[in-house]
Coordinates of N, CA and C in Angstrom, one line a residue:
M27 N 100.8 95.4 150.7 CA 99.8 95.0 149.8 C 100.3 94.5 148.4
S28 N 99.7 93.6 148.0 CA 100.2 92.9 146.8 C 99.5 93.4 145.7
R29 N 100.2 93.6 144.4 CA 99.6 94.0 143.4 C 98.9 93.0 142.6
A30 N 97.8 93.2 142.0 CA 96.9 92.3 141.2 C 97.8 92.2 140.0
R31 N 97.9 90.7 139.5 CA 98.7 90.6 138.4 C 97.7 90.5 137.4
R32 N 98.1 91.2 136.2 CA 97.2 91.4 134.9 C 97.2 89.9 134.2
I33 N 95.9 89.7 133.9 CA 95.8 88.3 133.3 C 95.6 88.7 131.6
G34 N 96.3 88.0 130.8 CA 96.1 88.2 129.5 C 97.6 88.3 128.9
P35 N 97.7 88.4 127.5 CA 98.9 88.3 127.0 C 99.8 89.6 127.3
G36 N 101.2 89.1 127.4 CA 102.2 90.3 127.7 C 102.4 91.3 126.5
R37 N 103.4 92.3 126.8 CA 103.4 92.9 125.6 C 104.3 92.3 124.4
G38 N 105.0 91.6 124.6 CA 105.8 90.7 123.7 C 104.7 89.9 122.8
A39 N 103.8 89.2 123.3 CA 102.8 88.5 122.4 C 101.7 89.5 121.8
R40 N 101.4 90.9 122.5 CA 100.7 91.7 121.7 C 101.3 92.4 120.5
R41 N 102.8 92.5 120.8 CA 103.4 93.0 119.5 C 103.6 92.3 118.4
L42 N 103.8 90.9 118.8 CA 103.9 89.8 117.8 C 102.3 89.6 117.3
A43 N 101.4 89.7 117.7 CA 100.1 89.8 117.1 C 99.8 90.8 116.2
T44 N 100.2 91.9 116.7 CA 100.1 93.3 115.7 C 101.0 93.0 114.5
R45 N 102.1 92.6 114.7 CA 103.1 92.3 113.4 C 102.5 91.5 112.6
S46 N 101.9 90.3 112.9 CA 101.4 89.1 112.2 C 100.1 89.6 111.4
T47 N 99.3 90.6 112.1 CA 98.0 91.0 111.5 C 98.5 91.8 110.5
I48 N 99.4 92.9 110.6 CA 99.9 93.7 109.6 C 100.3 93.0 108.3
L49 N 101.2 92.1 108.5 CA 101.8 91.0 107.5 C 100.7 90.4 106.7
T50 N 99.9 89.8 107.5 CA 98.8 89.1 106.9 C 97.8 90.2 106.1
L51 N 97.4 91.2 106.5 CA 96.7 92.2 105.7 C 97.3 92.7 104.6
G52 N 98.8 93.0 104.8 CA 99.6 93.3 103.6 C 99.6 92.3 102.5
A53 N 99.9 91.1 102.9 CA 99.9 90.0 102.0 C 98.6 89.5 101.3
G54 N 97.5 89.9 102.2 CA 96.3 89.6 101.4 C 95.8 90.8 100.4
S55 N 96.2 91.8 100.7 CA 96.1 93.0 99.9 C 96.6 93.1 98.5
M56 N 98.0 92.3 98.6 CA 98.8 92.4 97.5 C 98.6 91.2 96.7
A57 N 97.8 90.2 97.0 CA 97.8 89.1 96.4 C 96.9 89.0 95.1
G58 N 96.4 90.0 94.8 CA 95.6 90.3 93.4 C 96.5 90.8 92.5
C59 N 97.6 91.6 92.9 CA 98.7 92.3 92.1 C 99.5 91.1 91.4
A60 N 99.7 89.9 91.9 CA 100.6 89.0 91.3 C 100.0 88.7 89.6
P61 N 101.1 88.7 88.8 CA 100.7 88.5 87.5 C 100.3 87.0 87.5
G62 N 99.3 86.6 86.5 CA 98.8 85.3 86.6 C 97.7 84.9 87.7
A63 N 97.3 86.0 88.5 CA 96.4 85.6 89.5 C 94.9 85.5 88.7
P64 N 94.1 84.6 89.4 CA 93.0 84.5 88.7 C 92.0 85.8 88.4
G65 N 91.9 86.2 87.1 CA 91.0 87.2 86.9 C 92.0 88.5 86.8
A66 N 93.2 88.4 87.1 CA 94.0 89.6 87.1 C 94.8 89.8 85.7
P67 N 95.0 91.1 85.3 CA 95.6 91.3 84.0 C 97.1 91.0 84.2
L68 N 97.9 90.8 83.1 CA 99.1 90.3 83.1 C 100.3 91.5 83.3
G69 N 99.9 92.6 83.7 CA 100.7 93.8 83.8 C 100.0 95.1 84.0
A70 N 100.5 96.0 84.0 CA 99.9 97.3 84.1 C 99.9 98.0 82.9
P71 N 98.7 98.7 82.5 CA 98.6 99.3 81.3 C 100.0 100.1 81.0
A72 N 100.5 100.0 79.8 CA 101.5 101.0 79.7 C 101.3 101.6 78.0
I73 N 101.7 102.8 78.0 CA 101.5 103.6 76.8 C 102.9 103.8 76.2
S74 N 103.2 103.7 75.0 CA 104.5 104.0 74.0 C 104.3 105.3 73.8
L75 N 105.1 106.3 74.4 CA 105.4 107.7 73.9 C 106.8 108.0 73.7
F76 N 107.0 108.3 72.4 CA 108.5 108.8 72.1 C 109.6 107.6 72.2
G77 N 109.0 106.3 72.2 CA 109.9 105.1 72.1 C 110.0 104.5 73.6
A78 N 109.5 105.3 74.5 CA 109.6 104.8 76.2 C 108.3 104.5 76.4
Y79 N 108.2 103.6 77.3 CA 106.8 103.0 77.8 C 106.5 103.7 79.2
F80 N 105.5 104.4 79.4 CA 104.9 105.1 80.5 C 103.8 104.3 81.0
P81 N 103.5 104.4 82.4 CA 102.4 103.9 82.9 C 101.2 104.5 82.7
A82 N 100.0 104.0 82.6 CA 98.9 104.8 82.1 C 98.3 105.7 83.1
W83 N 98.6 105.3 84.4 CA 98.1 106.4 85.3 C 98.8 107.7 85.3
L84 N 100.1 107.6 84.6 CA 100.9 109.0 84.6 C 100.1 109.7 83.6
L85 N 99.8 109.3 82.4 CA 98.9 109.9 81.3 C 97.6 110.4 82.0
C86 N 96.9 109.4 82.8 CA 95.6 109.9 83.5 C 95.7 111.0 84.3
A87 N 96.9 111.2 84.9 CA 97.1 112.2 85.9 C 97.3 113.5 85.2
F88 N 98.2 113.5 84.1 CA 98.5 114.5 83.4 C 97.3 115.2 82.6
I89 N 96.4 114.2 82.2 CA 95.1 114.7 81.7 C 94.3 115.3 82.4
G90 N 94.3 114.8 83.9 CA 93.5 115.4 85.0 C 93.8 116.7 85.3
V91 N 95.1 116.9 85.5 CA 95.6 118.4 85.8 C 95.2 119.4 84.6
I92 N 95.5 119.0 83.3 CA 95.2 119.8 82.2 C 93.6 120.0 82.2
G93 N 92.7 119.1 82.5 CA 91.4 119.2 82.5 C 90.9 120.1 83.7
A94 N 91.7 120.0 84.8 CA 91.4 120.9 86.1 C 91.7 122.3 85.7
V95 N 92.6 122.6 85.1 CA 93.3 123.8 84.5 C 92.1 124.4 83.5
L96 N 91.7 123.6 82.7 CA 90.6 124.3 81.8 C 89.2 124.3 82.7
V97 N 89.0 123.6 83.3 CA 87.7 123.7 84.3 C 87.9 125.2 85.1
R98 N 89.1 125.5 85.5 CA 89.2 126.7 86.2 C 89.0 128.0 85.3
V99 N 89.5 127.9 84.1 CA 89.3 129.0 83.0 C 87.7 129.1 82.8
V100 N 87.2 128.0 82.8 CA 85.5 128.2 82.5 C 84.8 128.7 83.6
F101 N 85.3 128.3 85.0 CA 84.7 128.8 86.3 C 85.0 130.3 86.5
I102 N 86.3 130.7 86.1 CA 86.6 132.1 86.0 C 85.7 132.9 85.2
R103 N 85.5 132.6 83.9 CA 84.7 133.2 82.9 C 83.2 133.1 83.3
V104 N 82.7 132.0 83.9 CA 81.2 132.1 84.3 C 81.2 132.9 85.7
G105 N 82.1 132.9 86.5 CA 82.0 133.7 87.8 C 81.9 132.8 88.9
L106 N 81.8 131.4 88.7 CA 81.8 130.5 89.8 C 83.0 130.4 90.7
D107 N 84.3 130.8 90.3 CA 85.5 130.8 91.1 C 85.6 131.6 92.2
D108 N 84.9 132.6 92.2 CA 84.9 133.6 93.4 C 84.1 133.0 94.6
M109 N 83.2 132.1 94.0 CA 82.2 131.7 95.1 C 82.9 130.4 96.1
F110 N 83.9 129.9 95.6 CA 84.7 128.9 96.5 C 85.5 129.4 97.6
P111 N 85.3 129.0 98.8 CA 86.0 129.5 99.9 C 87.5 129.1 99.9
V112 N 87.7 127.7 99.5 CA 89.1 127.2 99.5 C 89.0 126.6 98.0
R113 N 89.9 127.1 97.1 CA 89.8 126.7 95.5 C 90.7 125.4 95.4
L114 N 91.8 125.3 96.1 CA 92.7 124.3 95.9 C 91.9 122.8 96.2
P115 N 91.4 122.6 97.3 CA 90.7 121.2 97.2 C 89.6 121.0 96.1
V116 N 89.0 122.2 95.9 CA 88.0 121.8 94.7 C 88.8 121.5 93.4
Y117 N 89.8 122.1 93.1 CA 90.5 121.8 91.8 C 91.2 120.6 91.9
V118 N 91.6 120.2 92.9 CA 92.5 118.8 93.1 C 91.4 117.7 92.9
A119 N 90.0 118.1 93.4 CA 89.1 117.0 93.3 C 88.7 116.8 91.8
V120 N 88.6 118.0 91.3 CA 88.2 118.1 89.8 C 89.4 117.3 88.9
A121 N 90.7 117.6 89.4 CA 91.5 116.8 88.6 C 91.8 115.3 88.9
V122 N 91.2 114.8 90.1 CA 91.2 113.4 90.6 C 90.0 112.8 89.7
I123 N 88.8 113.5 89.7 CA 87.7 112.8 89.1 C 87.8 112.9 87.5
I124 N 88.6 113.8 86.9 CA 88.9 113.6 85.5 C 89.9 112.7 85.1
G125 N 90.7 112.6 85.9 CA 92.0 111.4 85.8 C 91.2 110.1 85.9
L126 N 90.4 109.9 86.9 CA 89.8 108.5 87.2 C 88.8 108.3 86.1
L127 N 87.9 109.3 85.5 CA 87.1 109.0 84.3 C 87.9 108.6 83.1
V128 N 89.0 109.2 83.0 CA 89.9 108.9 81.7 C 90.5 107.6 82.0
S129 N 90.7 107.2 83.3 CA 91.3 105.9 83.5 C 90.2 104.9 83.1
F130 N 89.1 105.1 83.8 CA 87.9 104.0 83.4 C 87.6 104.0 82.0
F131 N 87.3 105.0 81.5 CA 86.7 104.8 80.3 C 87.7 104.5 79.2
G132 N 89.1 104.8 79.4 CA 90.2 104.7 78.4 C 90.9 103.2 78.6
F133 N 90.9 102.8 79.7 CA 91.6 101.5 80.1 C 90.7 100.6 80.8
G134 N 89.5 100.9 81.1 CA 88.5 100.1 81.8 C 89.2 99.7 83.2
R135 N 89.6 100.4 83.9 CA 90.1 100.1 85.4 C 89.6 101.3 86.1

């Protein structure tokens, strides 16, 4: 008995197509990050602290963590902390939300 031959691209052609698709998607997603792109800012926002420049996202993350700690203190005093079955995801989400709000209202991003 003869085996039926598979019609279509071989393994090498599929691997090349996959690689080219990944490269195209990667280049397309990074195109807006280049300085001088239409409508793009000329760099990431930086904050001068103690003579050194820190990225703004670092400040937003720090404020988000501090805000989540303060929210936890308030939740403990009110009695809501005991009602959460898993606390870590709740407070991580609170920190992310606070950090994103600080980034949006502080830097417009």
